[in-house]
Tab-separated table of C-alpha atoms and ligand atoms in Angstrom:
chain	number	residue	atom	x	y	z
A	1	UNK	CA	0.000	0.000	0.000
A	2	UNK	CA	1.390	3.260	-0.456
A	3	UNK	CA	1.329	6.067	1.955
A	4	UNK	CA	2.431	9.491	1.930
A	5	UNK	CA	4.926	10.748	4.653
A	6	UNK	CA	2.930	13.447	6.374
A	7	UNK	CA	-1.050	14.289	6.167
A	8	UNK	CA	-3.122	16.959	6.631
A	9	UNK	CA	-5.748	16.100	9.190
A	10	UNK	CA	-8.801	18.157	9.972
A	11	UNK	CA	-10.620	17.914	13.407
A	12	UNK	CA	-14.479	18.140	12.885
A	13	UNK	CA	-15.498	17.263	16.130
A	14	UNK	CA	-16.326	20.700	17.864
A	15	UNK	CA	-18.640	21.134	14.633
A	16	UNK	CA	-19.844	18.152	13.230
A	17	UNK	CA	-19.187	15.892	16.543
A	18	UNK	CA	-21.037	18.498	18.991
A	19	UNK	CA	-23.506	19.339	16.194
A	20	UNK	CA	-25.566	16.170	16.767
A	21	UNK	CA	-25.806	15.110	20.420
A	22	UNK	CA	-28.656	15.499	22.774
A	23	UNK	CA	-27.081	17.053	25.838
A	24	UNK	CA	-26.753	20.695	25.953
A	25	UNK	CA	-23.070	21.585	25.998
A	26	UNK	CA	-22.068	24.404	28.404
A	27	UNK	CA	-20.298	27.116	25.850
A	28	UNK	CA	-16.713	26.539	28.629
A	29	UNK	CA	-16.699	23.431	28.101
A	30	UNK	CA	-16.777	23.775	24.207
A	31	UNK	CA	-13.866	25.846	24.152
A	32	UNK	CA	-12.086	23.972	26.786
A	33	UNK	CA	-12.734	21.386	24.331
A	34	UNK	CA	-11.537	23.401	21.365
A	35	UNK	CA	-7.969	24.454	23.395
A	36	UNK	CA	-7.395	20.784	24.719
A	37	UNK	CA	-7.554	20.034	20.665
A	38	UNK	CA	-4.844	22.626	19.464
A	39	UNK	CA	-2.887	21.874	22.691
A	40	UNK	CA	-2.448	18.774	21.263
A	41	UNK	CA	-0.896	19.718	17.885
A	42	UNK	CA	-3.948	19.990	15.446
A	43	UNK	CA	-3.463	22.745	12.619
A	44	UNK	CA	-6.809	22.976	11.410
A	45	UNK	CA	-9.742	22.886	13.969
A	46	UNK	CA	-13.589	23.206	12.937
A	47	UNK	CA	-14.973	25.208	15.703
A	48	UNK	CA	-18.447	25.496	15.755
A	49	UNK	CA	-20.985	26.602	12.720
A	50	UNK	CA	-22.524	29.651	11.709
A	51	UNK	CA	-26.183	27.891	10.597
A	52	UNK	CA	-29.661	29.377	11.497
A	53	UNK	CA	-30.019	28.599	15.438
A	54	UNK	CA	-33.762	27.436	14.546
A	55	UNK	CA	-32.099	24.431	12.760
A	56	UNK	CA	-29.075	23.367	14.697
A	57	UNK	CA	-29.642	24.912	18.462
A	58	UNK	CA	-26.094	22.651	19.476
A	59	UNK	CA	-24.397	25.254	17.101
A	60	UNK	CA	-26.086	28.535	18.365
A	61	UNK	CA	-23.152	30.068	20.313
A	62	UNK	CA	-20.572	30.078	17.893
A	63	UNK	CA	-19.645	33.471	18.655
A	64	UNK	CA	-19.185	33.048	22.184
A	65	UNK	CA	-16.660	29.794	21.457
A	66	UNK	CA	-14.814	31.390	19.187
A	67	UNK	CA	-14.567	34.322	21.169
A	68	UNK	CA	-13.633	32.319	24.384
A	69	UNK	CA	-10.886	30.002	22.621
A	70	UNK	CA	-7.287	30.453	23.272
A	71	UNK	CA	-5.832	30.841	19.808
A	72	UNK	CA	-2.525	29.423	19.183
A	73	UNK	CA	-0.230	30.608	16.405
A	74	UNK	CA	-0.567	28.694	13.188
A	75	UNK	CA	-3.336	27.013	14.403
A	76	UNK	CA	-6.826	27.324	11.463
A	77	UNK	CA	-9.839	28.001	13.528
A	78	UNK	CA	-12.870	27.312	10.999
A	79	UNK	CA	-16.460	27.383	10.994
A	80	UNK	CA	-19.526	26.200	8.409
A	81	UNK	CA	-21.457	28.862	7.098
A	82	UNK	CA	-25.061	28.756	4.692
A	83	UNK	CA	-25.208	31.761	3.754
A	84	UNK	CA	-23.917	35.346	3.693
A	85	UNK	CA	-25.361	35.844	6.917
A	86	UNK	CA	-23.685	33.432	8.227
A	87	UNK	CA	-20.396	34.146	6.852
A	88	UNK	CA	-20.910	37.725	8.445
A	89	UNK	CA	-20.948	35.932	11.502
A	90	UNK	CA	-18.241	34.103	11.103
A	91	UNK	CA	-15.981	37.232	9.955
A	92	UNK	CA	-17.146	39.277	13.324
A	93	UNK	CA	-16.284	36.194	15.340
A	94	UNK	CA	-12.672	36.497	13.864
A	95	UNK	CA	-12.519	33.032	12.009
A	96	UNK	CA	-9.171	31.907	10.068
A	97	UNK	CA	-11.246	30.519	7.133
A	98	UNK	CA	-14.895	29.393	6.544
A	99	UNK	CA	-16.601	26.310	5.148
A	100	UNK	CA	-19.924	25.991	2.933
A	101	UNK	CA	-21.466	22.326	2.315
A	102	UNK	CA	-23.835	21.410	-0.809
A	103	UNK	CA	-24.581	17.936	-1.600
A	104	UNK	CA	-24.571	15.826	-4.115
A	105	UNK	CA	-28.455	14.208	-3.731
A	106	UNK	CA	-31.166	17.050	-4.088
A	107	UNK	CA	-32.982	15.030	-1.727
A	108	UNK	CA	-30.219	15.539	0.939
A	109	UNK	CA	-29.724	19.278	-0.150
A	110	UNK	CA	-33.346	20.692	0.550
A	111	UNK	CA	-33.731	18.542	4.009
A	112	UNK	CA	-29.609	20.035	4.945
A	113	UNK	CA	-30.272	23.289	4.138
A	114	UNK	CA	-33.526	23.996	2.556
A	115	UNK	CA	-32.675	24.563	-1.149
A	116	UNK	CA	-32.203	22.485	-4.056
A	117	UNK	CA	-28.368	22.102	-5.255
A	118	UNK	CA	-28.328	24.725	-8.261
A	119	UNK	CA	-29.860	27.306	-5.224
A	120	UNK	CA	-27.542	26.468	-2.974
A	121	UNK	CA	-24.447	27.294	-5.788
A	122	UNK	CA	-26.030	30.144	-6.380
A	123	UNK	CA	-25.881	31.176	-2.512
A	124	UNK	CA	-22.206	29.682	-1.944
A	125	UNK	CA	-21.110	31.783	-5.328
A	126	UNK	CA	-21.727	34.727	-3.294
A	127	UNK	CA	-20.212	33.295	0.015
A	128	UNK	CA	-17.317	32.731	-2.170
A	129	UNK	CA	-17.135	36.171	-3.394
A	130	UNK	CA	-17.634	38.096	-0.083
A	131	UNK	CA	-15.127	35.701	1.574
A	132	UNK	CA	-12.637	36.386	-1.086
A	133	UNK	CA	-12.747	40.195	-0.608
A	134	UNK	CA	-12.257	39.865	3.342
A	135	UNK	CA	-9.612	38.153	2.434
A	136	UNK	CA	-10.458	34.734	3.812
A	137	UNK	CA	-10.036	31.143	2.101
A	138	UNK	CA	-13.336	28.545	1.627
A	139	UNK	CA	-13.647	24.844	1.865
A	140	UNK	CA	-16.378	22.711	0.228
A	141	UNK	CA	-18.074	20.082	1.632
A	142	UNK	CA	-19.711	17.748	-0.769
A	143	UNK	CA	-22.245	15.919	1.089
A	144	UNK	CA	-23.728	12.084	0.328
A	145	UNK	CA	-20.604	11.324	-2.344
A	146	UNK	CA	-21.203	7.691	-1.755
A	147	UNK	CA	-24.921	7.247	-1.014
A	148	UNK	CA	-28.005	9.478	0.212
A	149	UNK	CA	-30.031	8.353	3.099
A	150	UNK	CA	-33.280	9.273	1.150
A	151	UNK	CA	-32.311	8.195	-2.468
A	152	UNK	CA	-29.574	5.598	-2.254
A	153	UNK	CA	-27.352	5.134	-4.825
A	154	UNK	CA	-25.113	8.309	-5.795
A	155	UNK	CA	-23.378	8.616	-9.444
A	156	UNK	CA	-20.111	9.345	-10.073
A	157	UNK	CA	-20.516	11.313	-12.418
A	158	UNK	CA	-22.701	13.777	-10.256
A	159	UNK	CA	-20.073	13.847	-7.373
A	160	UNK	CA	-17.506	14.992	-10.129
A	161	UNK	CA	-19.898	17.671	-11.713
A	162	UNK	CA	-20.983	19.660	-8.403
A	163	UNK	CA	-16.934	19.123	-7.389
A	164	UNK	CA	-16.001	21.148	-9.936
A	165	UNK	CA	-18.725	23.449	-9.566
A	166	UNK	CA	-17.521	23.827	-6.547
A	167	UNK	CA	-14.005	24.929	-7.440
A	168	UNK	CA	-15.078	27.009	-10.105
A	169	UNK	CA	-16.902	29.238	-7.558
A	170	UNK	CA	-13.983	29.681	-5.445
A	171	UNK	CA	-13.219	26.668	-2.786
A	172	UNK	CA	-9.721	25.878	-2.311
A	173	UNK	CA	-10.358	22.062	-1.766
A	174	UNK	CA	-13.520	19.732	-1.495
A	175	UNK	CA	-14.029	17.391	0.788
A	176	UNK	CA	-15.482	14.313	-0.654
A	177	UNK	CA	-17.846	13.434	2.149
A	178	UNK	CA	-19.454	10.099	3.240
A	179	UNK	CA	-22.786	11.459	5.464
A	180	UNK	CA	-24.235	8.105	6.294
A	181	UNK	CA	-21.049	5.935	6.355
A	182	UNK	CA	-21.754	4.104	3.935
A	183	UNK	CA	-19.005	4.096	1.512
A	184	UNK	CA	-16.782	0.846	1.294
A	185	UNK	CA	-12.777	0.629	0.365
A	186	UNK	CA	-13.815	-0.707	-3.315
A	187	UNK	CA	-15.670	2.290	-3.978
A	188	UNK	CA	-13.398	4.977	-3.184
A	189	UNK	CA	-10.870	4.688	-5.747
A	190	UNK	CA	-14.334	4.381	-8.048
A	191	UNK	CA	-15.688	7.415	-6.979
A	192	UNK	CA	-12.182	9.180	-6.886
A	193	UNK	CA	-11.433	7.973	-10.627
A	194	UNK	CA	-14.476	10.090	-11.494
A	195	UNK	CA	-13.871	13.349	-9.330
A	196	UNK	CA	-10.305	13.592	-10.290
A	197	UNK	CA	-10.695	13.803	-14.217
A	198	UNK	CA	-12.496	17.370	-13.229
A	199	UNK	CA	-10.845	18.309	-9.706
A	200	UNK	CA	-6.699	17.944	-9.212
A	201	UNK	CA	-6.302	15.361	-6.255
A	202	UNK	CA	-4.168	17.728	-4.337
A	203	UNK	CA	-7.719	19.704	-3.485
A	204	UNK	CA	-9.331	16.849	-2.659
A	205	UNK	CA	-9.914	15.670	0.994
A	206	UNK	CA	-11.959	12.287	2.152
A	207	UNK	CA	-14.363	13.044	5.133
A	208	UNK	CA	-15.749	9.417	6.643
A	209	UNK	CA	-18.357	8.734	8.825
A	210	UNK	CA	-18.402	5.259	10.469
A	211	UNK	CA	-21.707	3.845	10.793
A	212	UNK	CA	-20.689	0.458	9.108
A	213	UNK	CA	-17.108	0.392	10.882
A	214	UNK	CA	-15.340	1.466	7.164
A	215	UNK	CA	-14.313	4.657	7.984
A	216	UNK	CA	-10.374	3.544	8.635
A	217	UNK	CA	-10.685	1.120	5.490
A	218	UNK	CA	-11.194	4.120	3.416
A	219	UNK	CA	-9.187	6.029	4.843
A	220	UNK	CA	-6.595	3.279	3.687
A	221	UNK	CA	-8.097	3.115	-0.064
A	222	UNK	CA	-7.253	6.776	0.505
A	223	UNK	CA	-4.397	6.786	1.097
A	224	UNK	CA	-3.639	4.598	-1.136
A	225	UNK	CA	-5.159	6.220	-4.392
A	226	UNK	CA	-2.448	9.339	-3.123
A	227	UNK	CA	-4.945	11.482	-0.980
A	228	UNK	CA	-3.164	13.833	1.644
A	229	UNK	CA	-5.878	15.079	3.915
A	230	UNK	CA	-8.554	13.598	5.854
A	231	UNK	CA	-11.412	14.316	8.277
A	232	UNK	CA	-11.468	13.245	11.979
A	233	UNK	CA	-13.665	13.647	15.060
A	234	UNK	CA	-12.051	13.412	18.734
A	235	UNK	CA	-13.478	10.469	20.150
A	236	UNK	CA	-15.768	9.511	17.222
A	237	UNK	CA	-18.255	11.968	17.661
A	238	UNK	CA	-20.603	13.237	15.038
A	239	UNK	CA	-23.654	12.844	12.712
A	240	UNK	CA	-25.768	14.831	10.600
A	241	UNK	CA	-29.227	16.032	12.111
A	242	UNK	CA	-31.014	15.754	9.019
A	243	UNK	CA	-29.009	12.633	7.896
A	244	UNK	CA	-31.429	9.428	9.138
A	245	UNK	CA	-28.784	6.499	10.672
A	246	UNK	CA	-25.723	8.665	10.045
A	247	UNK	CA	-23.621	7.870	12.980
A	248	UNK	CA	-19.986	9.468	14.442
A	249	UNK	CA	-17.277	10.256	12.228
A	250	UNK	CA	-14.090	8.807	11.967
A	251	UNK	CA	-12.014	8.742	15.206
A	252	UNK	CA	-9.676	11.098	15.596
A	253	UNK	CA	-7.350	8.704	18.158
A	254	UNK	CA	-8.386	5.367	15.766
A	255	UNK	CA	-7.190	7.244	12.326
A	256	UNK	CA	-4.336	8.233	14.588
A	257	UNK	CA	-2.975	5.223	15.899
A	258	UNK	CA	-3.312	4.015	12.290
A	259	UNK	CA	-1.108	6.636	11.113
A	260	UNK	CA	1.266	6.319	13.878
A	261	UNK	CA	1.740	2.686	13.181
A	262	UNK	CA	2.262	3.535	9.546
A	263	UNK	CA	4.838	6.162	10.091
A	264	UNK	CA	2.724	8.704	8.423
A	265	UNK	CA	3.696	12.395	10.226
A	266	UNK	CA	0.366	14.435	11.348
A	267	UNK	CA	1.630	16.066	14.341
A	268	UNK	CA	-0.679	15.378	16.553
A	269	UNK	CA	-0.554	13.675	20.006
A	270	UNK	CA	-2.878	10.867	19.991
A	271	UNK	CA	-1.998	10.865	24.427
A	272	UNK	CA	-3.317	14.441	24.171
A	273	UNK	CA	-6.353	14.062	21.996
A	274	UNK	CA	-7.682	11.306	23.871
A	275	UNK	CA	-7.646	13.212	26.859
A	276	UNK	CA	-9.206	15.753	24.994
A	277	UNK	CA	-12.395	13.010	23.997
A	278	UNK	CA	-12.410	11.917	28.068
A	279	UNK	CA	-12.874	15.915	28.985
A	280	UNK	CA	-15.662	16.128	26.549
A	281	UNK	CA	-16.980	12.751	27.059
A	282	UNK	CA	-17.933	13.604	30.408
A	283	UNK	CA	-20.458	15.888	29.091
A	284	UNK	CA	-22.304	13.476	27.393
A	285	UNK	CA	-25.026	11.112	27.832
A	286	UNK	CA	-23.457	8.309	26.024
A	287	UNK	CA	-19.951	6.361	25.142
A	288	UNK	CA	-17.485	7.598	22.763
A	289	UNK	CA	-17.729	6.054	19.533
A	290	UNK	CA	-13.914	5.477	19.867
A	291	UNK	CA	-12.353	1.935	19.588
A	292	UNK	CA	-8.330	3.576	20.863
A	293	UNK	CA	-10.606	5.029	23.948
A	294	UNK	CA	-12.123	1.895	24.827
A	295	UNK	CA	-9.303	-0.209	24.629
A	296	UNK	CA	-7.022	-1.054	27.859
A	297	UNK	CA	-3.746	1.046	27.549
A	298	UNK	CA	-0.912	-0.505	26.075
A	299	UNK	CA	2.611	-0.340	28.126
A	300	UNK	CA	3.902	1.967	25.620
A	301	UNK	CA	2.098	4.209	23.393
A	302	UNK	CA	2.668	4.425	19.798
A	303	UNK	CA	2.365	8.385	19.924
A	304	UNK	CA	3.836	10.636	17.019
B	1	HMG	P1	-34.286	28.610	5.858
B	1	HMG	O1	-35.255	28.455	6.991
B	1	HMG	O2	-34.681	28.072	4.539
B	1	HMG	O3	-33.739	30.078	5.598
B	1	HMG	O4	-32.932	27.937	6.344
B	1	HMG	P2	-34.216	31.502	5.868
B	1	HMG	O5	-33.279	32.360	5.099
B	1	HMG	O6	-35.692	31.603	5.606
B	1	HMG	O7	-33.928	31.742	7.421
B	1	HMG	C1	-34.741	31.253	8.461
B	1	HMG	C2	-34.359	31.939	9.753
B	1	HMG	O8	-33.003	31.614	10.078
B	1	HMG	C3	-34.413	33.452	9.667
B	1	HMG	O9	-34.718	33.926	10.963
B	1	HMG	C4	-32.988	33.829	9.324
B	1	HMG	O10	-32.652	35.125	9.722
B	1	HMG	C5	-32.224	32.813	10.128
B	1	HMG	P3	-36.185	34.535	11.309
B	1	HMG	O11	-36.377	35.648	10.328
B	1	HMG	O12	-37.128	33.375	11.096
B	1	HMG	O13	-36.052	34.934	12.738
B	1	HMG	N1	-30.926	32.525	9.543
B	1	HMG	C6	-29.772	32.565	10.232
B	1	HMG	N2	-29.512	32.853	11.516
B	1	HMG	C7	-28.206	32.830	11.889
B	1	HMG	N3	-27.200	32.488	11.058
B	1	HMG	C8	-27.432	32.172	9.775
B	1	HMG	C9	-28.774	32.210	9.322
B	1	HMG	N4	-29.350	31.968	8.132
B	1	HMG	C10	-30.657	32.176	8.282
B	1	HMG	N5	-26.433	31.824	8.966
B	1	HMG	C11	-30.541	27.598	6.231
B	1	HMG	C12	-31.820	27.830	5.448
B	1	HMG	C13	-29.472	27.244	5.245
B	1	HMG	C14	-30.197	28.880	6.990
B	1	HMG	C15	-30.806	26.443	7.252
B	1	HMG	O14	-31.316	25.371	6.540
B	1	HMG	C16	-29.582	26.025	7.982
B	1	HMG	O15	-29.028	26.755	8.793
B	1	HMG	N6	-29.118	24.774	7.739
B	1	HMG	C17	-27.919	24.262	8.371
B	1	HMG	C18	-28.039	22.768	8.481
B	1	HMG	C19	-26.812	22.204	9.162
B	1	HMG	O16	-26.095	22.895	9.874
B	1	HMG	N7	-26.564	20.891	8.948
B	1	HMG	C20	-25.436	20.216	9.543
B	1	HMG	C21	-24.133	20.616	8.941
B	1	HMG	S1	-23.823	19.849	7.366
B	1	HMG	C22	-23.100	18.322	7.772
B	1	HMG	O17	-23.081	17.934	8.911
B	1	HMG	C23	-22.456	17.525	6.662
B	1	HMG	C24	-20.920	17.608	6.687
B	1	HMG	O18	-20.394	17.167	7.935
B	1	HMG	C25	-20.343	16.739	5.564
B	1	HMG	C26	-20.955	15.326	5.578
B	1	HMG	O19	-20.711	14.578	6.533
B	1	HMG	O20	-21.669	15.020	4.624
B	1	HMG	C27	-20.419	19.054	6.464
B	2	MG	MG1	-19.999	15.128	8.485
């Protein structure tokens, strides 16, 4: 298998982990949360999301977490944002860079964010164009990439098209994104044959959930097929509200040790992370996802 020697890892789990869970999180313990994370080496850190508080309530006090967090040099503080009210938001807070997210199922589009996938181009053109002239850089999600909760089956060919779209309105990379965890390691090269004959692989980035337990298998297939940055969660946390059966997202510590064990260079201390999950954990009304955090310690740690 090949692998590269370093990779660019993203932490979701402030956004997309807290997004989704029942409990109300106290805004401290978000950005405690949020500083435990950077402390322990991650350059790029999705704080919290700039979305109508009517739809995702977990995500309503982004600008107190971002104002609260203890910014370390170097460090990419990011949020989601819908809309140009959002990204307003997210410029006041003082953001690093902002991400939008379309999908590539209409079905999935209108029940995510109300609008069918031409409208939501349309908006994210002139996120694009605002966040350009305040001078800050934009990330794509592309949602469902593998399979829709609502319709199934997701072409190719579609994922490719609205990829491209993407870039052409101004995103600096997309991230291929499995909502449901669905995807399997045979069909990642598949749909990656398809996306790269419109979108360079080096602004490409593969963002797993794990419902089905193939989140680190695809990460592999990845890997493998030459992609350099992937999507975590601390502790396994996440899911989409308005993404039926979509559980947690890849691990943070289980991509980690992975990684580790391959001699692939993130930075990042997996020690440090999981203590990060525990902190957080204890917030919650439910086990982390995590298969590192469940297992008994080993003697010696495997950390970068
Ligand atoms: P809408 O109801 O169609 O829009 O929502 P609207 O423009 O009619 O606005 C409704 C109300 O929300 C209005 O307030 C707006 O002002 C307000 P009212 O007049 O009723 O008092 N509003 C806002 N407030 C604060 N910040 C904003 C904002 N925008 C409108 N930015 C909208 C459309 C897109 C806003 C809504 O559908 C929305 O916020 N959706 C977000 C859904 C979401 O966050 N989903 C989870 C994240 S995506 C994900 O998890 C997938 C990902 O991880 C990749 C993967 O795994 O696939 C990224
Ligand atoms: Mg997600």
């Amino acid at each position: 298998m090949r692998a590269p020697v370093r990779v660019t890892i993203v932490e979701v789990g402030p956004r997309d982990g807290l997004q989704n869970e029942r409990s109300v999180i106290a805004t401290a313990d978000k950005i405690a949360f949020v500083d435990r994370l950077s402390d322990a080496g991650h350059g790029i850190i999705e704080v919290s999301a700039f979305v109508s508080p009517k739809w995702v309530p977990q995500m309503a006090d982004a600008t107190e977490v971002f104002a609260g967090i203890r910014r370390r040099s170097g460090v990419r503080y990011t949020a989601l944002v819908p809309n140009q009210k959002g990204l307003e938001r997210a410029i006041a807070a003082g953001v690093s860079e902002v991400a939008i997210f379309a999908a590539a199922s209409e079905s999935f589009s209108r029940r995510n964010i109300n609008q069918s996938i031409d409208e939501s181009l349309t908006t994210y053109a002139a996120v694009c164009a605002d966040a350009a002239s305040a001078g800050l850089r934009v990330r794509g999600y592309l949602s469902t990439c593998f399979a829709c909760p609502f319709e199934g089956a997701v072409d190719p060919a579609q994922v490719a098209a609205i990829s491209r779209r993407l870039m052409d309105i101004g995103v600096y990379e997309v991230a291929i994104s499995d909502t449901i965890g669905a995807a399997h390691p045979g069909q990642v090269p598949r749909v990656l044959d398809a996306v790269t004959a419109a979108v360079p692989l080096a602004n490409l980035a593969l963002h797993f959930h794990d419902t089905r337990g193939t989140a680190l298998a695809n990460v592999l297939a990845g890997l493998d097929y030459g992609v350099t940055t992937f999507d975590c969660s601390a502790g396994g946390l996440g899911g989409c509200p308005f993404a039926p059966g979509a559980a947690g997202n890849l691990a943070t510590e289980d991509l980690l040790f992975v990684l580790n064990g391959l001699g692939v260079e993130t930075g990042i201390s997996i020690d440090k992370v999981a203590a990060a999950s525990r902190f957080i954990g204890l917030q919650l009304d439910h086990r982390l996802p995590s298969r590192y955090l469940q297992a008994p310690r080993l003697g010696a740690t495997n950390d970068a």
